[in-house]
Coordinates of C-alpha atoms in Angstrom, one line a residue:
X1 CA 42.8 -88.2 156.4
X2 CA 41.7 -89.0 160.0
X3 CA 42.6 -92.4 161.5
X4 CA 40.5 -93.8 164.3
X5 CA 41.5 -96.7 166.5
X6 CA 39.1 -99.6 166.9
X7 CA 38.4 -98.3 170.4
X8 CA 37.5 -94.9 169.0
X9 CA 35.3 -96.5 166.4
X10 CA 33.4 -98.4 169.0
X11 CA 32.8 -95.1 170.9
X12 CA 31.8 -93.4 167.7
X13 CA 29.3 -96.2 167.0
X14 CA 27.8 -96.0 170.5
X15 CA 27.5 -92.2 170.2
X16 CA 25.8 -92.3 166.8
X17 CA 23.4 -95.1 167.9
X18 CA 22.6 -94.0 171.4
X19 CA 22.8 -90.2 171.2
X20 CA 21.9 -89.4 167.6
X21 CA 19.4 -92.3 167.4
X22 CA 20.7 -93.6 164.1
X23 CA 19.9 -97.4 164.3
X24 CA 22.8 -99.8 164.1
X25 CA 21.0 -101.6 161.3
X26 CA 21.1 -98.5 159.2
X27 CA 24.9 -98.3 159.6
X28 CA 25.2 -101.9 158.8
X29 CA 23.0 -101.6 155.7
X30 CA 25.2 -98.8 154.4
X31 CA 28.3 -100.9 155.1
X32 CA 26.8 -103.8 153.2
X33 CA 25.9 -101.6 150.3
X34 CA 29.5 -100.5 150.1
X35 CA 30.7 -104.1 150.2
X36 CA 28.2 -105.1 147.5
X37 CA 29.3 -102.2 145.3
X38 CA 33.0 -103.2 145.5
X39 CA 32.1 -106.8 144.7
X40 CA 30.2 -105.6 141.6
X41 CA 33.3 -103.7 140.5
X42 CA 35.6 -106.7 141.1
X43 CA 33.5 -109.1 139.1
X44 CA 32.6 -106.7 136.3
X45 CA 32.7 -108.3 132.9
X46 CA 32.4 -111.9 134.3
X47 CA 29.3 -113.7 133.0
X48 CA 27.0 -115.0 135.7
X49 CA 29.4 -114.1 138.5
X50 CA 29.5 -116.0 141.8
X51 CA 30.6 -114.7 145.2
X52 CA 31.3 -116.8 148.3
X53 CA 31.0 -114.9 151.6
X54 CA 32.9 -116.2 154.7
X55 CA 31.2 -114.8 157.7
X56 CA 31.7 -114.9 161.5
X57 CA 29.3 -114.4 164.3
X58 CA 30.0 -110.7 165.1
X59 CA 29.0 -107.5 163.3
X60 CA 31.6 -108.1 160.6
X61 CA 29.6 -111.2 159.8
X62 CA 26.4 -109.1 159.9
X63 CA 27.8 -106.9 157.2
X64 CA 28.4 -110.1 155.2
X65 CA 24.9 -111.4 155.6
X66 CA 23.4 -108.1 154.5
X67 CA 25.9 -107.8 151.6
X68 CA 24.8 -111.3 150.3
X69 CA 21.2 -110.2 150.3
X70 CA 22.1 -107.1 148.3
X71 CA 24.3 -109.0 145.8
X72 CA 21.5 -111.5 145.1
X73 CA 19.1 -108.6 144.3
X74 CA 21.7 -107.4 141.8
X75 CA 21.9 -110.8 140.1
X76 CA 25.1 -112.0 141.6
X77 CA 24.9 -115.6 142.9
X78 CA 26.1 -116.0 146.5
X79 CA 27.0 -118.8 148.9
X80 CA 27.3 -117.6 152.5
X81 CA 29.5 -119.8 154.7
X82 CA 29.2 -119.3 158.5
X83 CA 32.1 -120.1 160.7
X84 CA 30.9 -120.3 164.3
X85 CA 27.8 -121.1 166.3
X86 CA 24.7 -119.3 164.9
X87 CA 23.4 -119.0 168.5
X88 CA 26.2 -116.5 169.2
X89 CA 24.9 -114.1 166.5
X90 CA 23.4 -111.1 168.4
X91 CA 22.0 -107.6 167.8
X92 CA 22.2 -106.1 164.4
X93 CA 24.0 -109.1 163.0
X94 CA 21.2 -111.3 164.1
X95 CA 18.7 -109.1 162.3
X96 CA 20.5 -109.6 159.0
X97 CA 21.1 -113.3 159.7
X98 CA 17.4 -113.8 160.2
X99 CA 16.6 -111.9 157.0
X100 CA 19.1 -114.0 155.1
X101 CA 17.5 -117.2 156.4
X102 CA 13.9 -116.0 155.8
X103 CA 14.8 -115.2 152.2
X104 CA 16.1 -118.7 151.7
X105 CA 19.5 -117.7 150.5
X106 CA 22.2 -120.3 150.4
X107 CA 23.8 -120.7 153.9
X108 CA 26.3 -123.3 154.9
X109 CA 27.6 -123.9 158.4
X110 CA 31.2 -125.0 158.7
X111 CA 32.3 -128.3 160.3
X112 CA 35.3 -130.5 159.7
X113 CA 33.2 -133.0 157.8
X114 CA 32.3 -130.2 155.3
X115 CA 35.8 -128.8 154.8
X116 CA 36.1 -130.1 151.2
X117 CA 32.7 -128.7 150.4
X118 CA 33.7 -125.3 151.5
X119 CA 37.0 -125.5 149.5
X120 CA 35.0 -126.4 146.4
X121 CA 32.7 -123.4 146.9
X122 CA 35.6 -121.1 147.1
X123 CA 37.3 -122.6 144.0
X124 CA 34.1 -122.2 142.0
X125 CA 33.5 -118.6 143.0
X126 CA 34.9 -115.6 141.1
X127 CA 35.4 -113.7 144.4
X128 CA 35.5 -114.5 148.1
X129 CA 34.5 -112.0 150.8
X130 CA 36.2 -112.1 154.1
X131 CA 33.7 -111.0 156.8
X132 CA 35.0 -113.2 159.5
X133 CA 36.4 -110.8 162.1
X134 CA 36.4 -107.0 162.5
X135 CA 38.9 -104.3 163.6
X136 CA 38.8 -105.2 167.3
X137 CA 40.6 -108.5 166.9
X138 CA 43.9 -109.2 168.5
X139 CA 45.8 -112.4 169.2
X140 CA 45.6 -115.5 167.0
X141 CA 42.5 -116.8 165.3
X142 CA 41.1 -120.0 166.7
X143 CA 39.0 -122.8 165.2
X144 CA 37.0 -122.5 163.0
X145 CA 38.2 -119.1 161.9
X146 CA 41.7 -120.3 161.3
X147 CA 40.3 -123.0 159.0
X148 CA 38.4 -120.3 157.1
X149 CA 41.5 -118.2 156.6
X150 CA 43.5 -121.1 155.3
X151 CA 40.8 -121.9 152.8
X152 CA 40.6 -118.3 151.6
X153 CA 44.4 -117.9 151.3
X154 CA 44.8 -121.3 149.6
X155 CA 41.9 -121.4 147.1
X156 CA 40.3 -118.0 146.5
X157 CA 40.8 -116.3 143.1
X158 CA 40.3 -112.9 144.7
X159 CA 39.6 -111.8 148.3
X160 CA 37.7 -108.7 149.4
X161 CA 38.0 -108.1 153.2
X162 CA 35.3 -106.2 155.1
X163 CA 36.7 -103.4 157.2
X164 CA 40.1 -105.1 157.8
X165 CA 41.6 -108.5 156.8
X166 CA 40.8 -111.1 159.4
X167 CA 43.9 -111.7 161.5
X168 CA 45.2 -108.1 161.4
X169 CA 45.3 -106.2 164.7
X170 CA 43.4 -103.0 163.9
X171 CA 45.3 -101.0 166.6
X172 CA 48.9 -101.6 165.7
X173 CA 49.0 -103.5 162.3
X174 CA 50.5 -106.6 163.8
X175 CA 49.4 -109.9 162.3
X176 CA 49.1 -113.4 163.6
X177 CA 50.5 -116.4 162.0
X178 CA 47.1 -116.9 160.4
X179 CA 45.9 -113.9 158.5
X180 CA 43.9 -113.2 155.3
X181 CA 45.8 -111.9 152.4
X182 CA 43.3 -109.6 150.7
X183 CA 43.3 -108.2 147.2
X184 CA 41.0 -105.4 148.3
X185 CA 39.7 -104.1 151.6
X186 CA 36.6 -101.9 152.1
X187 CA 36.9 -100.0 155.4
X188 CA 34.1 -97.9 156.9
X189 CA 34.1 -94.2 157.8
X190 CA 37.8 -93.8 158.6
X191 CA 41.1 -95.5 158.2
X192 CA 42.3 -97.7 161.1
X193 CA 45.9 -97.9 162.3
X194 CA 46.2 -101.5 161.3
X195 CA 45.5 -100.7 157.7
X196 CA 48.2 -98.0 157.6
X197 CA 51.0 -99.8 159.5
X198 CA 53.0 -102.7 158.3
X199 CA 52.7 -105.7 158.2
X200 CA 48.9 -105.3 158.4
X201 CA 49.0 -102.7 155.6
X202 CA 50.6 -105.3 153.3
X203 CA 47.8 -107.8 154.0
X204 CA 45.0 -105.4 153.0
X205 CA 45.7 -105.0 149.3
X206 CA 44.1 -101.9 147.8
X207 CA 42.1 -100.1 150.5
X208 CA 39.0 -98.0 149.9
X209 CA 37.5 -95.9 152.6
X210 CA 33.7 -95.6 152.3
X211 CA 31.2 -93.4 154.3
X212 CA 28.4 -95.2 156.0
X213 CA 26.4 -92.0 156.8
X214 CA 28.1 -91.3 160.1
X215 CA 27.8 -87.5 160.5
X216 CA 31.0 -85.5 160.2
X217 CA 30.5 -83.8 163.5
X218 CA 30.3 -87.1 165.3
X219 CA 33.6 -88.1 163.8
X220 CA 35.1 -84.8 165.0
X221 CA 34.0 -85.5 168.5
X222 CA 36.5 -88.4 168.7
X223 CA 39.3 -85.8 168.7
X224 CA 41.6 -88.0 166.6
X225 CA 45.3 -87.5 167.2
X226 CA 46.3 -89.6 164.2
X227 CA 46.3 -88.8 160.5
X228 CA 47.2 -90.6 157.3
X229 CA 49.3 -88.3 155.1
X230 CA 47.6 -88.5 151.7
X231 CA 47.5 -86.2 148.7
X232 CA 44.8 -84.0 150.2
X233 CA 46.8 -83.2 153.3
X234 CA 50.0 -82.8 151.4
X235 CA 48.3 -80.3 149.0
X236 CA 47.1 -78.2 152.0
X237 CA 50.7 -77.9 153.3
X238 CA 52.6 -77.0 150.1
X239 CA 54.6 -73.9 150.9
X240 CA 53.5 -70.9 148.9
X241 CA 55.8 -69.1 146.4
X242 CA 55.5 -65.4 145.9
X243 CA 55.7 -63.9 142.5
X244 CA 57.9 -61.2 143.8
X245 CA 59.9 -63.4 146.2
X246 CA 63.6 -63.6 146.5
X247 CA 66.0 -66.3 147.7
X248 CA 65.9 -64.9 151.2
X249 CA 62.2 -65.5 151.4
X250 CA 62.6 -69.3 151.1
X251 CA 64.8 -70.2 154.0
X252 CA 68.4 -70.4 154.9
X253 CA 69.5 -74.0 155.6
X254 CA 72.9 -75.0 156.9
X255 CA 74.2 -78.6 156.6
X256 CA 77.1 -79.4 158.8
X257 CA 79.4 -81.9 157.0
X258 CA 81.8 -84.6 157.9
X259 CA 85.6 -84.5 157.4
X260 CA 85.9 -87.0 154.6
X261 CA 85.0 -90.4 153.3
X262 CA 81.3 -89.8 153.2
X263 CA 81.0 -86.3 151.8
X264 CA 78.5 -87.5 149.3
X265 CA 75.8 -87.6 152.1
X266 CA 76.0 -83.9 152.6
X267 CA 76.0 -83.3 148.9
X268 CA 72.8 -85.3 148.6
X269 CA 71.2 -83.4 151.5
X270 CA 72.1 -80.1 149.9
X271 CA 70.8 -80.9 146.5
X272 CA 67.6 -82.3 148.0
X273 CA 67.1 -79.1 149.9
X274 CA 67.4 -77.0 146.8
X275 CA 65.0 -79.3 144.9
X276 CA 62.6 -78.9 147.8
X277 CA 62.6 -75.2 147.5
X278 CA 65.3 -73.7 149.8
X279 CA 66.5 -70.3 148.8
X280 CA 69.9 -70.6 150.3
X281 CA 71.8 -73.8 151.3
X282 CA 75.1 -73.6 153.1
X283 CA 77.7 -76.3 153.8
X284 CA 79.5 -75.7 157.0
X285 CA 82.6 -77.8 156.3
X286 CA 86.1 -78.5 157.5
X287 CA 88.5 -76.6 155.3
X288 CA 90.3 -79.8 154.2
X289 CA 87.1 -81.0 152.5
X290 CA 86.2 -77.6 151.0
X291 CA 87.7 -78.5 147.5
X292 CA 85.5 -81.6 147.3
X293 CA 82.3 -79.6 147.8
X294 CA 83.4 -76.9 145.4
X295 CA 83.1 -79.5 142.6
X296 CA 80.2 -81.7 143.8
X297 CA 77.8 -79.2 145.4
X298 CA 78.2 -76.2 143.2
X299 CA 74.9 -74.5 144.1
X300 CA 75.6 -74.6 147.9
X301 CA 77.5 -71.8 149.6
X302 CA 80.6 -73.2 151.5
X303 CA 81.6 -71.9 154.9
X304 CA 84.9 -73.3 156.1
X305 CA 85.6 -74.4 159.7
X306 CA 89.1 -73.1 160.1
X307 CA 90.3 -75.0 163.2
X308 CA 89.7 -78.0 165.4
X309 CA 88.5 -75.7 168.2
X310 CA 84.9 -76.2 167.2
X311 CA 83.2 -74.3 169.9
X312 CA 85.4 -71.3 169.2
X313 CA 84.7 -71.6 165.5
X314 CA 81.0 -71.6 166.1
X315 CA 81.3 -68.5 168.3
X316 CA 83.3 -66.9 165.5
X317 CA 80.5 -67.8 163.1
X318 CA 77.7 -66.7 165.5
X319 CA 76.4 -63.9 163.4
X320 CA 76.1 -66.2 160.4
X321 CA 74.5 -69.0 162.4
X322 CA 72.0 -66.7 164.0
X323 CA 70.5 -66.0 160.5
X324 CA 70.0 -69.7 159.7
X325 CA 66.4 -71.0 159.7
X326 CA 67.4 -74.6 160.2
X327 CA 70.4 -76.9 160.6
X328 CA 70.9 -80.4 159.4
X329 CA 73.4 -82.4 161.4
X330 CA 74.6 -85.9 160.8
X331 CA 74.7 -87.0 157.2
X332 CA 78.2 -88.3 156.5
X333 CA 79.7 -87.0 159.7
X334 CA 81.0 -90.2 161.3
X335 CA 80.3 -91.6 164.8
X336 CA 83.1 -89.8 166.6
X337 CA 84.0 -87.3 169.2
X338 CA 84.0 -84.4 166.7
X339 CA 80.4 -85.1 165.7
X340 CA 79.3 -85.4 169.4
X341 CA 80.9 -82.0 170.2
X342 CA 79.0 -80.4 167.3
X343 CA 75.7 -82.0 168.3
X344 CA 76.1 -81.1 171.9
X345 CA 77.0 -77.4 171.0
X346 CA 73.9 -76.9 168.9
X347 CA 71.6 -78.7 171.3
X348 CA 72.4 -75.8 173.6
X349 CA 71.0 -73.3 171.1
X350 CA 67.4 -72.4 170.2
X351 CA 67.8 -73.4 166.5
X352 CA 65.6 -75.6 164.4
X353 CA 67.6 -78.8 164.0
X354 CA 67.3 -82.0 162.0
X355 CA 69.4 -84.8 163.4
X356 CA 70.1 -87.8 161.2
X357 CA 72.5 -90.7 160.9
X358 CA 75.6 -90.1 163.0
X359 CA 74.0 -87.1 164.5
X360 CA 71.8 -89.6 166.2
X361 CA 74.4 -92.4 166.8
X362 CA 76.6 -90.2 168.9
X363 CA 73.6 -89.8 171.3
X364 CA 73.4 -93.5 172.2
X365 CA 73.2 -93.5 176.0
X366 CA 73.0 -89.7 176.1
X367 CA 69.4 -89.0 175.2
X368 CA 69.2 -86.8 178.3
X369 CA 70.8 -84.1 176.1
X370 CA 67.6 -84.2 174.0
X371 CA 65.4 -83.7 177.0
X372 CA 67.3 -80.7 178.3
X373 CA 67.8 -79.0 174.9
X374 CA 66.4 -75.6 174.1
X375 CA 66.4 -76.4 170.4
X376 CA 63.4 -77.5 168.2
X377 CA 64.6 -80.9 167.3
X378 CA 63.6 -83.4 164.6
X379 CA 65.2 -86.8 164.6
X380 CA 65.0 -89.1 161.6
X381 CA 66.1 -92.6 162.7
X382 CA 65.7 -95.9 160.8
X383 CA 64.8 -98.8 163.2
X384 CA 68.5 -99.6 163.9
X385 CA 69.2 -96.0 165.0
X386 CA 66.0 -95.9 166.9
X387 CA 67.1 -99.1 168.7
X388 CA 70.4 -97.5 169.8
X389 CA 68.6 -94.4 171.0
X390 CA 65.8 -96.0 173.0
X391 CA 67.4 -99.2 174.1
X392 CA 64.7 -101.5 172.6
X393 CA 65.4 -104.2 170.1
X394 CA 64.6 -103.6 166.4
X395 CA 62.0 -106.4 166.6
X396 CA 60.2 -104.7 169.5
X397 CA 60.3 -101.4 167.6
X398 CA 59.0 -102.9 164.4
X399 CA 56.2 -104.7 166.2
X400 CA 54.6 -101.4 167.2
X401 CA 56.3 -98.6 165.4
X402 CA 53.6 -96.1 166.4
X403 CA 54.2 -96.7 170.1
X404 CA 58.0 -96.7 169.7
X405 CA 57.9 -93.3 168.0
X406 CA 55.2 -91.8 170.2
X407 CA 56.8 -92.9 173.5
X408 CA 60.3 -91.5 172.5
X409 CA 58.8 -88.2 171.3
X410 CA 56.8 -87.8 174.6
X411 CA 59.8 -88.7 176.8
X412 CA 62.4 -86.5 175.1
X413 CA 60.4 -83.6 173.6
X414 CA 61.6 -84.1 170.1
X415 CA 59.7 -84.8 166.9
X416 CA 60.4 -88.4 165.7
X417 CA 60.4 -89.4 162.1
X418 CA 60.7 -93.2 162.3
X419 CA 61.7 -94.2 158.8
X420 CA 60.5 -97.4 157.1
X421 CA 57.6 -98.7 155.1
X422 CA 54.7 -96.5 156.4
X423 CA 57.0 -93.9 158.0
X424 CA 55.6 -92.7 161.4
X425 CA 55.9 -89.1 162.5
X426 CA 55.2 -88.4 166.2
X427 CA 55.2 -85.1 168.0
X428 CA 55.9 -84.5 171.7
X429 CA 52.2 -83.4 172.0
X430 CA 51.0 -86.9 171.0
X431 CA 50.0 -86.1 167.4
X432 CA 50.9 -88.9 164.9
X433 CA 51.2 -89.0 161.2
X434 CA 51.5 -92.1 159.0
X435 CA 52.8 -91.7 155.5
X436 CA 51.0 -93.1 152.5
X437 CA 53.8 -93.0 149.9
X438 CA 56.9 -94.9 149.1
X439 CA 58.4 -97.9 147.4
X440 CA 61.0 -100.6 147.9
X441 CA 63.2 -98.4 145.6
X442 CA 63.8 -96.1 148.6
X443 CA 65.8 -98.8 150.3
X444 CA 69.1 -97.5 149.0
X445 CA 72.2 -95.7 150.3
X446 CA 71.7 -92.0 150.5
X447 CA 67.9 -92.0 150.6
X448 CA 67.9 -90.9 154.2
X449 CA 70.3 -88.1 153.5
X450 CA 67.9 -86.9 150.8
X451 CA 65.0 -86.9 153.4
X452 CA 66.9 -85.0 156.0
X453 CA 67.7 -82.3 153.4
X454 CA 64.0 -82.2 152.4
X455 CA 62.7 -81.9 155.9
X456 CA 65.3 -79.2 156.8
X457 CA 64.4 -77.3 153.7
X458 CA 60.7 -77.3 154.6
X459 CA 61.4 -76.2 158.2
X460 CA 63.6 -73.5 156.8
X461 CA 60.8 -72.3 154.6
X462 CA 58.7 -71.7 157.6
X463 CA 56.4 -74.7 157.8
X464 CA 55.5 -75.8 161.3
X465 CA 57.7 -78.7 162.4
X466 CA 55.1 -81.6 162.2
X467 CA 53.8 -80.4 158.9
X468 CA 57.4 -80.0 157.5
X469 CA 58.2 -83.6 158.6
X470 CA 55.0 -85.1 157.2
X471 CA 55.2 -83.2 153.9
X472 CA 58.9 -84.0 153.5
X473 CA 58.2 -87.7 154.1
X474 CA 55.2 -87.7 151.7
X475 CA 57.2 -85.9 148.9
X476 CA 60.2 -88.1 149.4
X477 CA 58.0 -91.3 149.2
X478 CA 56.2 -90.0 146.1
X479 CA 59.5 -89.1 144.4
X480 CA 60.6 -92.7 145.2
X481 CA 57.5 -94.1 143.6
X482 CA 58.1 -92.1 140.4
X483 CA 61.8 -93.2 140.4
X484 CA 60.8 -96.8 140.8
X485 CA 58.2 -96.4 138.0
X486 CA 60.9 -95.0 135.8
X487 CA 63.9 -97.1 136.8
X488 CA 62.3 -100.1 138.5
X489 CA 62.6 -100.7 142.3
X490 CA 66.0 -102.4 141.6
X491 CA 67.6 -99.4 139.8
X492 CA 66.7 -96.4 142.0
X493 CA 69.6 -94.2 143.3
X494 CA 69.4 -91.4 145.8
X495 CA 70.2 -88.9 143.0
X496 CA 67.2 -90.3 141.1
X497 CA 65.0 -89.4 144.0
X498 CA 66.3 -85.9 144.1
X499 CA 65.7 -85.3 140.5
X500 CA 62.1 -86.3 140.8
X501 CA 61.2 -84.1 143.8
X502 CA 59.8 -81.5 141.5
X503 CA 57.6 -84.2 139.9
X504 CA 56.4 -85.1 143.4
X505 CA 55.5 -81.4 144.0
X506 CA 53.4 -81.6 140.8
X507 CA 51.9 -84.9 141.9
X508 CA 50.9 -83.5 145.3
X509 CA 49.7 -80.2 144.0
X510 CA 47.7 -81.3 141.0
X511 CA 46.7 -84.8 142.1
X512 CA 48.5 -86.5 139.2
X513 CA 47.9 -90.2 138.9
X514 CA 50.3 -92.1 141.1
X515 CA 52.0 -95.3 140.1
X516 CA 50.2 -98.4 141.3
X517 CA 50.1 -98.2 145.1
X518 CA 48.3 -99.5 148.1
X519 CA 45.6 -96.9 148.8
X520 CA 42.6 -95.8 146.9
X521 CA 41.4 -93.1 149.2
X522 CA 38.7 -91.6 147.1
X523 CA 35.5 -92.0 149.2
X524 CA 32.7 -93.5 147.2

C-alpha cells in the first residue's frame, strides 16, 4: 500500500482542487462520511448513542463539524467542543462550521472556566472523536489543544481519531509528551508515515484507510517512494513453484558459520531458509564444528573449511562458491578477526550477501568497505548494531528510523533492513518499505538469525533484493504473530517462528485471518 507524507498529501490536495476542479468541500464531505460511518460501527448496539467531537480550527476540525452534522442525521446525538478561536476557522472548515451553527447543533467553546463541563460531556458520551489536529502537526501541542488531549485520554470510553491521533508527527511517527491514545483511527486516501512508524503507530489503535474520491491517477502523480508491506503486496511477491521443478530451481544458499559456542544461530538460519523454500542450503563450517552440524542441521549440506588460511580455502572452494545464489554471513560467528577476514573477502566478490549480527559488528568503523564493495549487500541490523555502524546513538536512530535507514542505504549503497517494531527496509535508490506484521513474541534470541535465513532464501530463489527483504520481513512477522497466538508473546522461541513459516505463506497467499493486529487495511 502506498504511503504519502503530509507534504505529499498537501500537494495532492492542491492538485485535485486546483487542477481537477474537485472542490475541497467535496473531499471534506467524503472524509466526514467516512468518520460518521466508523462512529456508527463503534457505537453499534448502544441504545441512544452519544458522541462528543473535539475539534480544532483547521481542516481536521472541519471534518469534525461535517461529521457531527451527518451523525445527527443518522440519529446519533452529538456535542461538538471547539478548542481555539472560531475566528481562525477558514476555508472549507469555515463552510462546515457555518453549516453546523446554522443547523443549531450543540457547540461548546472551551475555556478554563468550562473545563469540568467538557469533562462531564466526555464522560457521558459513548465515544469521543479527536478532530483536533491533522497530519501536518509537529512539536508539542499548546493550550488549549493540550487540555483537550488530557481530557480525551483521561475520561473518554473510546476515542476515534480523524486522519491521525493529535500529537503524532505525521512525517516520522514521533510523539510529543501530550498525545491522543486512540482506539481507532480513520485516515484518508493513503497511509501516512506517522501511522506506520512507532511510537506513533502505537497511539493510533486500529487504522482504517478510506477513500475520499481522490482519483487514482492523481495519487500516482505523487511518485511515492514509500510503501506499507501488507498482505496484498506480499501476495504479489510470493515466489512461484513449478510443478516440474527440482531443488536446483529454488536457489542455492550458503551460510558461513562460526567456530563454536553459537552454532545454534547458523542452524536456525539454515532451517528457516528451508522453510522459506530454498532448494539447497549449505553450511560452510570449520571442520572442528562439523560434527555439531551433522546432528543439528541434518537437511543442510556441510562443506568443511580445512585450514585457517581462509582466503586460500575460499579460492579452493571457488567453483562451489560461484554456483551459490546467495550467502548469509554473521549469525553465530563472533566479533573477531576471523569473521572480519571472511566478510572482507566476500565483499570483494560480486555475490548476493546478507550480513547480520557479527557480520555487521566487525565493520564498526570500517563501513568504507561497504561503499567500495562489488557485492549486492543486504544488512539486517537491530538498533544497537545500526548505532555501531553509523555512529549515531540508539535514541537518535529510534527517533527517526526511516531517516536512519534511508541515509545509511544512500551513503553506502547497501539495502538496509532496520529491525524492530515496524521494521524499515530502505534501498540505495531511496525506496522505503515499512512492515505491517510482527508481535512482541519476536523479541527473543535467534529471531534475527531466522530472518537472515529467510531473506537469504528469497534472494537465492531469485526475488529482487528489495522485494526479498520486504517479503522476508513480512513472513517473519506473520509467523511471529501466529506463534504468539499459539504460545503467547511470553512463550515464543525462534524454533516456533521457523515451524510457522509455512503457515505465514498460507496467510499471505490466501489472506487468512490474522491474529488481532494494528491495521485494518480494507478500504471501505
